[in-house]
Coordinates of C-alpha atoms and ligand atoms in Angstrom, one line a residue:
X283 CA 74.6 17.4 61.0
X284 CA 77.3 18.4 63.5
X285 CA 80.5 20.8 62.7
X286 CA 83.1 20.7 65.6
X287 CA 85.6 23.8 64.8
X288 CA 88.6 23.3 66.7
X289 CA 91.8 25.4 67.7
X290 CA 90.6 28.7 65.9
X291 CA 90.9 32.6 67.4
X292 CA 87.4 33.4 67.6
X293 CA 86.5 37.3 67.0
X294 CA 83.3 38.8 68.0
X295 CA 82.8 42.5 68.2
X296 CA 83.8 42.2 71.9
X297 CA 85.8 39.3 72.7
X298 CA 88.8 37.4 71.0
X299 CA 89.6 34.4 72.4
X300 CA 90.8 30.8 71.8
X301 CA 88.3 27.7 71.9
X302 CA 86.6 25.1 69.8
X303 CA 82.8 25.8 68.8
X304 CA 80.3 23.0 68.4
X305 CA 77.4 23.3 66.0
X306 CA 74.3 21.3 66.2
X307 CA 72.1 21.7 63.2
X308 CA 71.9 25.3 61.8
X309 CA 73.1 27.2 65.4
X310 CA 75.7 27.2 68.0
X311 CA 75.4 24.5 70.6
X312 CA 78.7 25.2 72.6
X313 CA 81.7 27.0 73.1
X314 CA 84.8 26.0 74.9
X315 CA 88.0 24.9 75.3
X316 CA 89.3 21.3 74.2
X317 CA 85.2 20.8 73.8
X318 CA 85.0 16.7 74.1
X319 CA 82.1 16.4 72.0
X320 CA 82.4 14.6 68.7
X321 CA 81.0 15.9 65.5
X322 CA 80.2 14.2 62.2
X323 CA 82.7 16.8 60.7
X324 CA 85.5 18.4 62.6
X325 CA 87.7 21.6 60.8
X326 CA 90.5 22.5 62.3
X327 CA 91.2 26.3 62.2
X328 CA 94.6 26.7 63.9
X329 CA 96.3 29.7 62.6
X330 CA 92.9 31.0 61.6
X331 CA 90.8 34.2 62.9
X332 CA 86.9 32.2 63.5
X333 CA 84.6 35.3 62.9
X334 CA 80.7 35.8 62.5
X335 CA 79.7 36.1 58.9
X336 CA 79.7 39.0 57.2
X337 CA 76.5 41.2 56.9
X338 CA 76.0 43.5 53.5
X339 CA 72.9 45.6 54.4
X340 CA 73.0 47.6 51.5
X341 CA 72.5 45.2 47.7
X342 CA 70.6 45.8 44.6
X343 CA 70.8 42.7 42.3
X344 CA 68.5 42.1 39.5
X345 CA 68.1 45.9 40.2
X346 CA 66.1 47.5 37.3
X347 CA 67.7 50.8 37.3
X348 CA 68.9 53.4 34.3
X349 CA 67.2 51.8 31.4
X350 CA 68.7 48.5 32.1
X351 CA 69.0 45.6 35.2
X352 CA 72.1 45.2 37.6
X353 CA 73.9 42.2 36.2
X354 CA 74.1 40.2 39.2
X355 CA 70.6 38.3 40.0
X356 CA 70.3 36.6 43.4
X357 CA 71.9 33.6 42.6
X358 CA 75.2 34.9 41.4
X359 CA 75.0 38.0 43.9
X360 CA 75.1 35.7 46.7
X361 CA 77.3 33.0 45.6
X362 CA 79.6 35.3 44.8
X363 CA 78.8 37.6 48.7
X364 CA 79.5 34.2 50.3
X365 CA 83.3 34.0 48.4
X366 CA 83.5 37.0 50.0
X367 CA 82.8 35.7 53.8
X368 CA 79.0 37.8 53.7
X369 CA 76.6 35.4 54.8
X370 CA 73.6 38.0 54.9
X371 CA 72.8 40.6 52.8
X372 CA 69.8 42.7 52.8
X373 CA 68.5 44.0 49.3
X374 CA 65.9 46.6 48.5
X375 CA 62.6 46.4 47.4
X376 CA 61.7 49.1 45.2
X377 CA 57.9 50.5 44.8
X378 CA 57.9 51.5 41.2
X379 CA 55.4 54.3 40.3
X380 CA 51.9 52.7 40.1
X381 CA 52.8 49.7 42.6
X382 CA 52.1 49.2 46.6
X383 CA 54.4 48.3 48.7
X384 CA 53.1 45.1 49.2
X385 CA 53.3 44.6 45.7
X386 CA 57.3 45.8 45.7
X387 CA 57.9 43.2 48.6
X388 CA 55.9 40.6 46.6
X389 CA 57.9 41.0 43.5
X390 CA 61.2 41.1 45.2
X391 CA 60.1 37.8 47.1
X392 CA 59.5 36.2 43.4
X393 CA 62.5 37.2 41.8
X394 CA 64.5 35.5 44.7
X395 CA 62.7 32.4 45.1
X396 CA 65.0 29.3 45.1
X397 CA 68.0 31.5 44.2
X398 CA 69.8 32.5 47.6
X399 CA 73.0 30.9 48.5
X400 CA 72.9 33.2 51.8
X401 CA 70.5 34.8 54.2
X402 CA 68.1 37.9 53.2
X403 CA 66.5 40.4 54.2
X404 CA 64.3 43.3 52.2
X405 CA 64.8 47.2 53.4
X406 CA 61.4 48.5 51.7
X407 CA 62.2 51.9 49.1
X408 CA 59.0 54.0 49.8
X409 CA 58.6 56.2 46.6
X410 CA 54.7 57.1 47.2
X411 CA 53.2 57.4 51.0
X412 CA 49.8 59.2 52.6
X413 CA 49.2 58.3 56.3
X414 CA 46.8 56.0 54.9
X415 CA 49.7 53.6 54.3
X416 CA 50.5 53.3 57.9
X417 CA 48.7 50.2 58.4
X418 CA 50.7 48.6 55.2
X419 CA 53.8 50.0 56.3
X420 CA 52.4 48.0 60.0
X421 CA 51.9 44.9 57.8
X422 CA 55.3 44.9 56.5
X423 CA 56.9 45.7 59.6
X424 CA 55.1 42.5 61.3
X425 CA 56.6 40.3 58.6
X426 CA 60.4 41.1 59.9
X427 CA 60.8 44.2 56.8
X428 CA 61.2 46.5 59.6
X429 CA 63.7 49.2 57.4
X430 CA 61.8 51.5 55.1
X431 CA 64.8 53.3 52.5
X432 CA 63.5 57.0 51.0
X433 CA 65.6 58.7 47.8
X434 CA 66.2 62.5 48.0
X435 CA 67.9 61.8 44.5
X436 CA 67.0 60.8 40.9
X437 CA 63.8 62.9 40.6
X438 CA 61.3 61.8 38.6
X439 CA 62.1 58.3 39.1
X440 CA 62.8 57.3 42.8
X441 CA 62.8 61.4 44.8
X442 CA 60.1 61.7 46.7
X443 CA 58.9 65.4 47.8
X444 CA 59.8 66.6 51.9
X445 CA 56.2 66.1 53.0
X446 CA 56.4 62.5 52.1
X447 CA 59.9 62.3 53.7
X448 CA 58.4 63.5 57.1
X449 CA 55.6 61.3 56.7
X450 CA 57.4 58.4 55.8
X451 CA 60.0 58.5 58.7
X452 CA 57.1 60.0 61.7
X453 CA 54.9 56.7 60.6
X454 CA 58.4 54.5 60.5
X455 CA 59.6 56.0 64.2
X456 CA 56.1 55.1 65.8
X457 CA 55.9 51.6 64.4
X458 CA 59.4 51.2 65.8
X459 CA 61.1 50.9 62.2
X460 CA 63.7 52.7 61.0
X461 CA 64.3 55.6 57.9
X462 CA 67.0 54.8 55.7
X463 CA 67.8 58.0 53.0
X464 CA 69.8 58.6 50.2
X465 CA 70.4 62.1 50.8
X466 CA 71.3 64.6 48.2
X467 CA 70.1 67.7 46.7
X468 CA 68.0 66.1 43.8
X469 CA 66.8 69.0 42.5
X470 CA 69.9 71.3 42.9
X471 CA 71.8 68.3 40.8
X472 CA 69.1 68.0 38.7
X473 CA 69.5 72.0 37.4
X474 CA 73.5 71.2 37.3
X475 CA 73.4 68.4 35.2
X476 CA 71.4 70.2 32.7
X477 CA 73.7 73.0 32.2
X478 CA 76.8 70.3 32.7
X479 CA 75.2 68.6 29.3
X480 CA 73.6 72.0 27.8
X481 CA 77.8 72.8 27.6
X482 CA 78.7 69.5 25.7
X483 CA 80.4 68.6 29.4
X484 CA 79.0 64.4 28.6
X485 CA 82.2 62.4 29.8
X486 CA 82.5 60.0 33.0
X487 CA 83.7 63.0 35.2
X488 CA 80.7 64.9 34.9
X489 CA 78.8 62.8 37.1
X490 CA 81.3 63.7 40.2
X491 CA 81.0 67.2 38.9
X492 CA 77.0 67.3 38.9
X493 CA 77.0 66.3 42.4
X494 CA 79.8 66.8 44.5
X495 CA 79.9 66.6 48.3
X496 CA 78.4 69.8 48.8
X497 CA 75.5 68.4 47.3
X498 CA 75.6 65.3 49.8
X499 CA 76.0 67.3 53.0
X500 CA 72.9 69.7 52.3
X501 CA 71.0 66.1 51.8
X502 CA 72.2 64.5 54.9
X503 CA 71.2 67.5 56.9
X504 CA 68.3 68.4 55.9
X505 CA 67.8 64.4 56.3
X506 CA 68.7 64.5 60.0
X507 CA 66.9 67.8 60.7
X508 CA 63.6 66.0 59.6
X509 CA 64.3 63.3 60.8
X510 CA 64.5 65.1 64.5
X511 CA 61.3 66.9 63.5
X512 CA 59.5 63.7 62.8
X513 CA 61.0 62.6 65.9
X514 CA 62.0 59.4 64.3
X515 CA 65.7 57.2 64.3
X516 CA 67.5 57.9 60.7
X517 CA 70.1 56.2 58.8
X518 CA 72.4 57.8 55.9
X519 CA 73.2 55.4 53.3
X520 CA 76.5 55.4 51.8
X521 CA 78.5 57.8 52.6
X522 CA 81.0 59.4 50.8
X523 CA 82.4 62.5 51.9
X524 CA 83.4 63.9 55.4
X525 CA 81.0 67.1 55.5
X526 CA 78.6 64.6 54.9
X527 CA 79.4 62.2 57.9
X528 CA 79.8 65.4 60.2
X529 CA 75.9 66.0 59.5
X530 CA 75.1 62.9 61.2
X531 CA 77.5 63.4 63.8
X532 CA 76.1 66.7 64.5
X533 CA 72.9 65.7 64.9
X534 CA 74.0 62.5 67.2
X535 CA 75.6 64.9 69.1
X536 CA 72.2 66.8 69.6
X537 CA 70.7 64.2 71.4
X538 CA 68.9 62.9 68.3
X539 CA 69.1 59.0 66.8
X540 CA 70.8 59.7 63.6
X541 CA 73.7 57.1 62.0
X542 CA 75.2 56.3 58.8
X543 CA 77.3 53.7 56.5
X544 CA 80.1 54.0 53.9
X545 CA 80.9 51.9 51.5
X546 CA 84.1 50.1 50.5
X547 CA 84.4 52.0 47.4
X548 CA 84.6 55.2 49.3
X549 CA 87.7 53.6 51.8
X550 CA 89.8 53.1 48.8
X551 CA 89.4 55.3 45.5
X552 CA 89.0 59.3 44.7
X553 CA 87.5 60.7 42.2
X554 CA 90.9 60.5 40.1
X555 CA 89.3 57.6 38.7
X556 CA 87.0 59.4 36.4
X557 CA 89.8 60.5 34.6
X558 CA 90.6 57.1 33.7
X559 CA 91.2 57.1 29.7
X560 CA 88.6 55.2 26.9
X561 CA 85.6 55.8 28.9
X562 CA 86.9 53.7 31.8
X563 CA 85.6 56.4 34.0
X564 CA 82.3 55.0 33.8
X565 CA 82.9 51.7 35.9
X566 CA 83.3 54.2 39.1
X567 CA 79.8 55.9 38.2
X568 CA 77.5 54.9 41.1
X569 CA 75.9 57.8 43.2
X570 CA 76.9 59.4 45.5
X571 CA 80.5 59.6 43.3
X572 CA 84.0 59.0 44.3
X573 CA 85.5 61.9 45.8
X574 CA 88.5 64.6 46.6
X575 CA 91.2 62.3 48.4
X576 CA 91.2 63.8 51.3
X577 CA 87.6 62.4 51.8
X578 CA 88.9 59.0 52.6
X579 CA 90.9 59.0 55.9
X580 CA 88.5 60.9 57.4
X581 CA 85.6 58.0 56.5
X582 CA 88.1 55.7 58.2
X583 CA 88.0 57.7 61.0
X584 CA 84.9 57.9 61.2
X585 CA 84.4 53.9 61.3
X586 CA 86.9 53.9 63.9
X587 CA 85.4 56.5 66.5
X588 CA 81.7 55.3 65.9
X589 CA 80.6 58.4 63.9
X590 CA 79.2 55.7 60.8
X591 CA 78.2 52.4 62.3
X592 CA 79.1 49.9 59.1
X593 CA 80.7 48.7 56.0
X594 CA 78.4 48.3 53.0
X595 CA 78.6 47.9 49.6
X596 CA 75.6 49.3 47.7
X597 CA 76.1 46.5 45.6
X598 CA 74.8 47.4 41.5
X599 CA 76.7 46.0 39.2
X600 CA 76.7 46.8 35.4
X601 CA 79.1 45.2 32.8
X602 CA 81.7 47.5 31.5
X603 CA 80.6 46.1 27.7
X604 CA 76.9 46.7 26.8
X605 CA 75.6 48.2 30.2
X606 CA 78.4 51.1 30.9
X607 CA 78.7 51.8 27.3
X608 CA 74.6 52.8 27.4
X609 CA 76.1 56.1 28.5
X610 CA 79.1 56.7 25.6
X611 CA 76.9 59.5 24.7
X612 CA 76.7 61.4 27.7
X613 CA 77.4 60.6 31.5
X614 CA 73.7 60.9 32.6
X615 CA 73.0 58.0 30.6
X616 CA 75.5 55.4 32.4
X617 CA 73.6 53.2 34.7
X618 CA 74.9 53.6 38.0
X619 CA 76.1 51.3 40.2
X620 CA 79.6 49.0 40.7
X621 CA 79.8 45.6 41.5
X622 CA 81.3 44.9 45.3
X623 CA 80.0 42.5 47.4
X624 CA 82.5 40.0 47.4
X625 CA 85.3 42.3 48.2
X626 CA 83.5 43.9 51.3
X627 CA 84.9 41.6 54.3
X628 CA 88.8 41.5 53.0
X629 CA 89.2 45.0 51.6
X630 CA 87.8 46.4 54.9
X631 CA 90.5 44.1 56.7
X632 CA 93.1 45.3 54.6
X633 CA 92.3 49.1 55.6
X634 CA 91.2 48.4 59.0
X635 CA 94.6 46.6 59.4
X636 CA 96.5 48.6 57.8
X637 CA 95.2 51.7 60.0
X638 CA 95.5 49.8 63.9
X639 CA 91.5 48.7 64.1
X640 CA 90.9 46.2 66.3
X641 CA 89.9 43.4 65.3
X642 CA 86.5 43.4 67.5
X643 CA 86.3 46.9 65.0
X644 CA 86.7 45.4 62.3
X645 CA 84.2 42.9 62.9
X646 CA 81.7 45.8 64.4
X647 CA 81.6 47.8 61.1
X648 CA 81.3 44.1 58.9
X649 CA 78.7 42.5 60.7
X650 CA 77.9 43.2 64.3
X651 CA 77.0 46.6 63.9
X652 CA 74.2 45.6 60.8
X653 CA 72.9 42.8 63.0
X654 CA 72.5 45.0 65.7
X655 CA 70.9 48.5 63.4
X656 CA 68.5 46.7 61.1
X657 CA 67.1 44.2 64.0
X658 CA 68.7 40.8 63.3
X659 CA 71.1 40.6 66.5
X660 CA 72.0 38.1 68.5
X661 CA 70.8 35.7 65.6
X662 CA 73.0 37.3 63.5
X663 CA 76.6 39.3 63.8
X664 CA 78.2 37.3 66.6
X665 CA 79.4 34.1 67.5
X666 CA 77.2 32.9 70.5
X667 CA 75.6 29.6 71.8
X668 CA 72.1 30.1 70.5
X669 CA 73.0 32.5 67.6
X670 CA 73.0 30.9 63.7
X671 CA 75.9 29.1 62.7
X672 CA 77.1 31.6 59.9
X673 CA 80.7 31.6 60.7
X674 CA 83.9 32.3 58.6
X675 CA 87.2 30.8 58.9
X676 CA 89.2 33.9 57.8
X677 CA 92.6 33.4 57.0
X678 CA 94.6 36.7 57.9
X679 CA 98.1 36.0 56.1
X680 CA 97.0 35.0 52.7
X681 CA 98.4 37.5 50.1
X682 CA 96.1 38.0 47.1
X683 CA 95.6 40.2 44.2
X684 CA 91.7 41.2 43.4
X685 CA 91.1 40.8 39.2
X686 CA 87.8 40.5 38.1
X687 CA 88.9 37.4 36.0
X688 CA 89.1 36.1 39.6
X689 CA 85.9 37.4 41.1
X690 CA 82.9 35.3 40.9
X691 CA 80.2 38.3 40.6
X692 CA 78.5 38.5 37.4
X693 CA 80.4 41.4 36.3
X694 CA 83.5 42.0 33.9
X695 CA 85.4 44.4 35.9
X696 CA 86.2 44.7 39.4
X697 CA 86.4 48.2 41.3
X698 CA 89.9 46.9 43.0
X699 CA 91.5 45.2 40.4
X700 CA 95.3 44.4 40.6
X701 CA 95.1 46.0 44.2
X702 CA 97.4 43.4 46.2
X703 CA 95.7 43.1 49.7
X704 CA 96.4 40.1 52.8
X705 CA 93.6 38.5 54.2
X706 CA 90.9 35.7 52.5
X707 CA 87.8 33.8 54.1
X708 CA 88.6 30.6 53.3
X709 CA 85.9 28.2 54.9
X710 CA 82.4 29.7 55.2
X711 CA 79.4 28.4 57.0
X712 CA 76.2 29.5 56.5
X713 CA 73.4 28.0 59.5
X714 CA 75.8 24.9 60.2
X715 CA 76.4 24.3 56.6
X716 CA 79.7 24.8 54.8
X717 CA 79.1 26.7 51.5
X718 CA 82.8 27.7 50.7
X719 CA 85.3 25.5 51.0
X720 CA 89.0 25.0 49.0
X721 CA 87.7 27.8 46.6
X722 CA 84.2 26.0 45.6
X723 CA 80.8 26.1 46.5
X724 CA 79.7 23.9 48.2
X725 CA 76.0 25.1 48.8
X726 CA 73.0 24.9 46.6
X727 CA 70.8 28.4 45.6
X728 CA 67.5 28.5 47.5
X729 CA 69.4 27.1 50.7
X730 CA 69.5 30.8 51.8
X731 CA 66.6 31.7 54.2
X732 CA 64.0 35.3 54.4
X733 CA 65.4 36.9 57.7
X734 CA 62.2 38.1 59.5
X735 CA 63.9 41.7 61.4
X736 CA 63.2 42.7 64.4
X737 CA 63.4 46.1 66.5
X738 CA 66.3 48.6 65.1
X739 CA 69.0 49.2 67.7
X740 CA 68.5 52.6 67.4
X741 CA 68.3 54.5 71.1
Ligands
LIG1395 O1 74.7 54.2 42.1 C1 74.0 53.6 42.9 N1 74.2 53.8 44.1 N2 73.1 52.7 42.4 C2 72.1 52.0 43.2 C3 71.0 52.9 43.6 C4 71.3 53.7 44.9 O2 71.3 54.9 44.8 O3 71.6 53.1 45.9
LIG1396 ZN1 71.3 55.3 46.8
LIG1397 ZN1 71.9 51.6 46.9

């Protein structure tokens, strides 16, 4: 099957120019001008931006986490990512207590069988590791999981102590893989949350209270510090606050290979939404919490000037009904996570638009700068001759209003809803195929492929 798109403004994270793109199969096979090729199907995309497709590095579905499982499984997750314009995500696999890692990446693999609608990719979540593991951790990194994901949070559950943190990211570094940590104080949260509760302090806000950014910042940097002490590349998942960011920056600045991501949630909403009334609260309780305001323009700028490298979503949803409500009691029992990744790609063009990105920025933090940090570029996060055919036909005009009765991610609220934004993917390709067309899907689950990873771009 051939695709001729013709007459679109094509966006890469360095170029923007007009042209027509011929795809052969499941990759690009030319790009020009007035290309005279004919194609079994031709779209024309005048009036339309032509970007890569969107990469989400950071997705839990079917995540078993806080007595209950995140709501959307890998078929709805990634039906509803491609709606959104993401044609790759990359999820985590989790090493329970008890379990290898193999074993994680071999559950993972089983629970996603025949159910992608988009690309994939597995960051491992090391909870146990002796040096012994080096040669699974090697086995792992040879079959394209080349990202290995560490908690300094949730003790007793995911937290793992600092020796395993240095072992974990000095075995990483040599095998040429890369640490990615949830940094935070576990243990200094832990202590406040037990006095928070021991006080009868149970509602929504409490969770923001127990770990505010503070609590972040001392994670992130003693993160970074080890991570220059292992001598290893690091990578800060979501980000929320600005102390937090300027850890990373810090350390970058030091010489030493340290990034970071945010997520959209952080770009838009404060911590004003715990105080939302009938225990609303809890559909903003995912970790690290919304913060103060004055948290978000800073995260922006941070996109802007390079100090975090991406957009994610730390996709997790719960329902509101029956999996928020788990916590009515008390705060620490609300599962946390929100649901997200359909809203990724046109919430960040909103903001980024709405704040003079470019738009070879706005593609950057969406997808070039993923492809490029977790070792999938130039397969993936541009629009090249050579490179997979996951394109979006992004229409930058169209005026929308976000609702969850909308959305198509298996969740019954939405983190944005009524917020009226301008700019929709309309057509999406995923390897030559088009998945999303005139609001349907057009694909079939299972049609998404493993993404064996390469090399982190991390010098
Ligand atoms: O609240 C969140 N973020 N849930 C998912 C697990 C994690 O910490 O990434
Ligand atoms: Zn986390
Ligand atoms: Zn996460």
């Amino acid at each position: 099957m051939s695709v001729l798109i013709k007459n679109g403004r094509i966006i890469t994270a360095t170029d923007d120019y007009s042209a027509d793109i011929l795809i052969d199969g499941e990759t690009v096979s030319a790009i020009g001008k007035n290309l005279p090729m004919k194609a079994d199907r031709t779209i024309d995309a005048k009036g339309k931006l032509v970007i890569p497709g969107g990469i989400d590095p950071h997705v839990h579905m079917e995540l078993p986490f806080g007595g209950t499982v995140s709501s959307d499984d890998f078929k709805t997750g990634t039906i509803a990512a491609a709606f959104g314009g993401t044609t790759t995500i990359i999820d985590f696999a989790i090493q329970s207590k008890g379990m290898t890692m193999t074993q994680a990446h071999e559950a993972w693999i089983a629970k996603s069988e025949g159910k992608c609608a988009i690309d994939y990719g597995w960051h491992m979540a090391i909870t146990k590791f002796e040096n012994a593991d080096r040669a699974e951790m090697k086995k792992l990194y040879d079959a394209g999981v080349t990202t290995f994901k560490i908690f300094l949070a949730y003790p007793n559950v995911l937290m793992i102590d600092q020796p395993t943190v240095y072992r974990v990211m000095k075995n990483a570094g040599e095998l040429g893989g890369l640490t990615l940590v949830h940094a935070e104080n576990g243990e200094a949260i832990e202590e406040r949350i037990r006095i928070l509760v021991s006080e009868g302090k149970n509602e929504p806000k409490y969770h923001a209270v127990s770990r505010p950014p503070i609590m972040q910042a001392d994670g992130v940097a003693r993160a970074v510090k080890v991570a220059e002490f292992a001598k290893a590349p690091v990578f800060i998942v979501h980000v929320s606050c600005e102390s937090a960011m300027m850890e990373i920056v810090r350390s970058r600045d030091d010489g030493n290979p340290a990034y970071g991501e945010t997520c959209t949630q952080y770009l838009f909403l404060d911590e004003s939404y715990y105080d939302k009334p009938n225990f609303e609260g809890a559909k903003y309780v995912f970790t690290p919490p919304l913060v103060p305001k004055e948290n978000i323009e800073p995260l922006w700028k941070g996109l802007k000037l390079g100090y975090l490298q991406e957009v994610s979503t730390d996709h997790c949803p719960f329902f509101f009904k029956g999996q928020k409500e788990l916590g009515k009691e008390t705060f620490t029992k609300i599962p946390n996570g929100g649901p997200g990744v359909e809203d990724r790609l046109s919430m960040t063009f909103h903001g980024a638009m709405q704040r003079s990105f470019s738009l070879n920025k706005f593609i950057d933090i969406t997808s070039t700068a993923s492809a490029k940090m977790f070792g999938m570029f130039p397969r993936k996060g541009t629009i090249a001759v050579g490179s997979d055919a996951d394109i979006v036909i992004f229409d930058p005009e169209k005026e929308r209003t976000i609702s969850a009765k909308t959305h198509h991610m298996n969740c019954d609220y939405s983190l944005f809803e009524g917020w009226k934004i301008k700019g929709e993917p309309q057509t999406v390709l995923s390897r030559g195929k088009v998945i999303i067309e005139d609001g349907q899907y057009k694909g079939r689950p299972g049609e998404g492929k493993f993404i064996k990873r390469g090399e982190c771009a991390t010098a």
